[in-house]
XYZ file of C-alpha atoms in Angstrom:
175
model
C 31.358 35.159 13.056
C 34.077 33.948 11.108
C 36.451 30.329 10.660
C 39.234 29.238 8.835
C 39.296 26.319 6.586
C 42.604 25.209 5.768
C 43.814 22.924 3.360
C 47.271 21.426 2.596
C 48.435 19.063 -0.882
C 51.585 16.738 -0.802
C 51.900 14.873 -3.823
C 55.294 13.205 -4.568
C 56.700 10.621 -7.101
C 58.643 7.328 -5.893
C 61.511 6.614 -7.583
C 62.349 10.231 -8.618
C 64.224 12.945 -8.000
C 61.353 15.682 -8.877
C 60.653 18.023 -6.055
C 57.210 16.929 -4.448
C 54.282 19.455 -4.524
C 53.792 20.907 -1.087
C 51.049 23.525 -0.468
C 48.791 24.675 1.928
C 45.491 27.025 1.114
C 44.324 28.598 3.834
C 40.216 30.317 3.198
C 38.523 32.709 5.501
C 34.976 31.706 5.905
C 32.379 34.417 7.285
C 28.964 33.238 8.666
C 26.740 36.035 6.240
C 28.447 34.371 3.170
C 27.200 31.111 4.255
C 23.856 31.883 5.504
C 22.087 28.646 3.329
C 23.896 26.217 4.886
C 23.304 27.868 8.657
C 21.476 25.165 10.936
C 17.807 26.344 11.168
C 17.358 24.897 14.736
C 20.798 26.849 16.361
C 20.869 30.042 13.803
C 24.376 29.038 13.836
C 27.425 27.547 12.476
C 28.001 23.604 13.807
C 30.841 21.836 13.941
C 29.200 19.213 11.801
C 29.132 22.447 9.006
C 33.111 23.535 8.916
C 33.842 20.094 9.183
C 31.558 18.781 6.021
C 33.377 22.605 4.142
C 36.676 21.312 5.153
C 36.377 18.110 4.006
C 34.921 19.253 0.467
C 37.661 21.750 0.422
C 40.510 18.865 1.012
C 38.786 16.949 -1.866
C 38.648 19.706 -4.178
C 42.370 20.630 -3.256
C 43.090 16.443 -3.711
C 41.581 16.447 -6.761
C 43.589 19.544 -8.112
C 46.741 18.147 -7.149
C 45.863 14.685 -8.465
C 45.407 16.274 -11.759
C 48.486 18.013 -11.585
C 50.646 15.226 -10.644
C 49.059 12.541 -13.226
C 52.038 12.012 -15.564
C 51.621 9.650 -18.431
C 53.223 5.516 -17.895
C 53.193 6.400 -13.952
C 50.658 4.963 -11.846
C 48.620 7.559 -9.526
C 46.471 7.489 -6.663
C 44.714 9.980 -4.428
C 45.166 9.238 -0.719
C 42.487 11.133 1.277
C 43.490 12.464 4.841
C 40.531 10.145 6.739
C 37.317 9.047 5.492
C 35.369 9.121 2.487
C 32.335 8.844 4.041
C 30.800 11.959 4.888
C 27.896 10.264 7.166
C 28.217 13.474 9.548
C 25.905 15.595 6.701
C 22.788 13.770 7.769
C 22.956 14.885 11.236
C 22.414 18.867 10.205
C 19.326 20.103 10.717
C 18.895 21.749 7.526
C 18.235 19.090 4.912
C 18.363 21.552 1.835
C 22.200 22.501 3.065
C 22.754 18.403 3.386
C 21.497 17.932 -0.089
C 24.076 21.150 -1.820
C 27.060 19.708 0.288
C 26.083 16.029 -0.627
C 25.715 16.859 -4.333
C 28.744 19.100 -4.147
C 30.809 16.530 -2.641
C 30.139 13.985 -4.974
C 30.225 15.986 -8.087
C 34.054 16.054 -6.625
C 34.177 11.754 -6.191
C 32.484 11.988 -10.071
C 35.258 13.998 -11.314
C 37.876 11.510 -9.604
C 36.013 8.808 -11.418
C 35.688 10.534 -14.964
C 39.225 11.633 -14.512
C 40.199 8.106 -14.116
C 42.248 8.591 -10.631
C 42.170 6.362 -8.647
C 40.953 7.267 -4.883
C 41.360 6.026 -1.629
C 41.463 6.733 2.277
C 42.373 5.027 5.148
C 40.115 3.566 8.071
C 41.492 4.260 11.735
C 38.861 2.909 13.722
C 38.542 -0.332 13.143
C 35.611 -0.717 15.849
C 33.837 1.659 13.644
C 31.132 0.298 10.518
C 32.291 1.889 7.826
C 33.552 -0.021 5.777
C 30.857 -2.978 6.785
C 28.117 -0.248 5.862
C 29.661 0.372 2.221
C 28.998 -3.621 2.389
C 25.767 -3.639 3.595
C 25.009 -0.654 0.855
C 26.559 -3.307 -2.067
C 24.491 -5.965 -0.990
C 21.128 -3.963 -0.461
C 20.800 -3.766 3.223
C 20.655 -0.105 3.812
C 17.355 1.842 2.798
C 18.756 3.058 -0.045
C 18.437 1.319 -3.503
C 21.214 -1.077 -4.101
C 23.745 -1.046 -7.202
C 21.565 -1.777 -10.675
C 23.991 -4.599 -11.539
C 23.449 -6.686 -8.151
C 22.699 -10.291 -8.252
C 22.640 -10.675 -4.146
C 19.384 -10.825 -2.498
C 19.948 -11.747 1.520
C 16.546 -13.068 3.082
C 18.559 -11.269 6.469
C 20.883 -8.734 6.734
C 24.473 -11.152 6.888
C 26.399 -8.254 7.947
C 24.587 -7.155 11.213
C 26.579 -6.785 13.830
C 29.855 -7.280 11.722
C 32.699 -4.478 12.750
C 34.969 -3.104 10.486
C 37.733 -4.578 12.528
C 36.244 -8.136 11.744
C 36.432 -7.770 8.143
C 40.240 -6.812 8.437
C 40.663 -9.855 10.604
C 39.399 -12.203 8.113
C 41.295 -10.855 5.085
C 44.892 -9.048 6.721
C 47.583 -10.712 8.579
C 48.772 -8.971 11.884
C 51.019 -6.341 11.566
């Protein structure tokens, strides 16, 4: 068994006549070279796998062409092609392959941060939580430990219930 990951980088400067950077990466993935990160309950690739490899490949390829763009006195920023969330690992069945891609994936969001370029992505469902969950996380509501530095400390969770889409209400104008 064997999939295709592929991979494309478009970085571009406003205001300037330099040709962008335009490339696409295309990597041949066989199943026997992956065999650690094969779900233990199928004995098989998942959808949830090539799409958690994609996504670390699009962030390593981001992150390359970040670095190669950054020009000194020019603001930069790294626009991710959907989310930066990758809550789709923790629905593998194979916690040791969650905890490689999870580590690898954020040694890539470390080097963004030590590199000092700035990332972002874009939310496209605004009926979706994600963005109200990076909240709740903040603020301590999610059963992981909250930020060292937080002085909040909610007797109930303020933000159940709350959509991303009501956040953007409150703070956007229409349009």
């Amino acid at each position: 068994m064997f999939f295709l990951l592929n991979g494309s980088q478009v970085g571009f400067q406003y205001g300037t006549r330099e040709d962008p950077l335009l490339n696409t990466e295309p990597r041949l993935r066989f199943e026997e070279d992956l065999s650690a990160h094969v779900d233990e309950v199928l004995g098989s690739m998942t959808t949830e796998l090539v799409s958690a490899l994609r996504d670390e490949m699009e962030l390593e390829l981001l992150l390359d062409a970040a670095r190669t763009a950054q020009v000194d006195g020019r603001p930069l920023v790294g626009l991710a092609d959907g989310t930066l969330i990758r809550w789709m690992i923790r629905g593998m069945n194979n916690e040791a392959a969650e905890e490689r891609l999870i580590a690898r994936y954020t040694e890539y969001l470390q080097a963004f941060q030590q590199d000092q370029l700035p990332l972002a992505s874009y939310v496209s469902m605004p009926a979706t939580t994600e963005v109200v969950n990076l909240l709740r996380f903040v603020v301590g509501e999610l059963a992981v430990p909250a930020p060292k530095d937080l002085t909040v400390t909610p007797d109930t969770p303020p933000l159940q219930g709350l959509l991303d889409r009501h956040v953007f209400d409150a703070i956007l104008e229409p349009g």
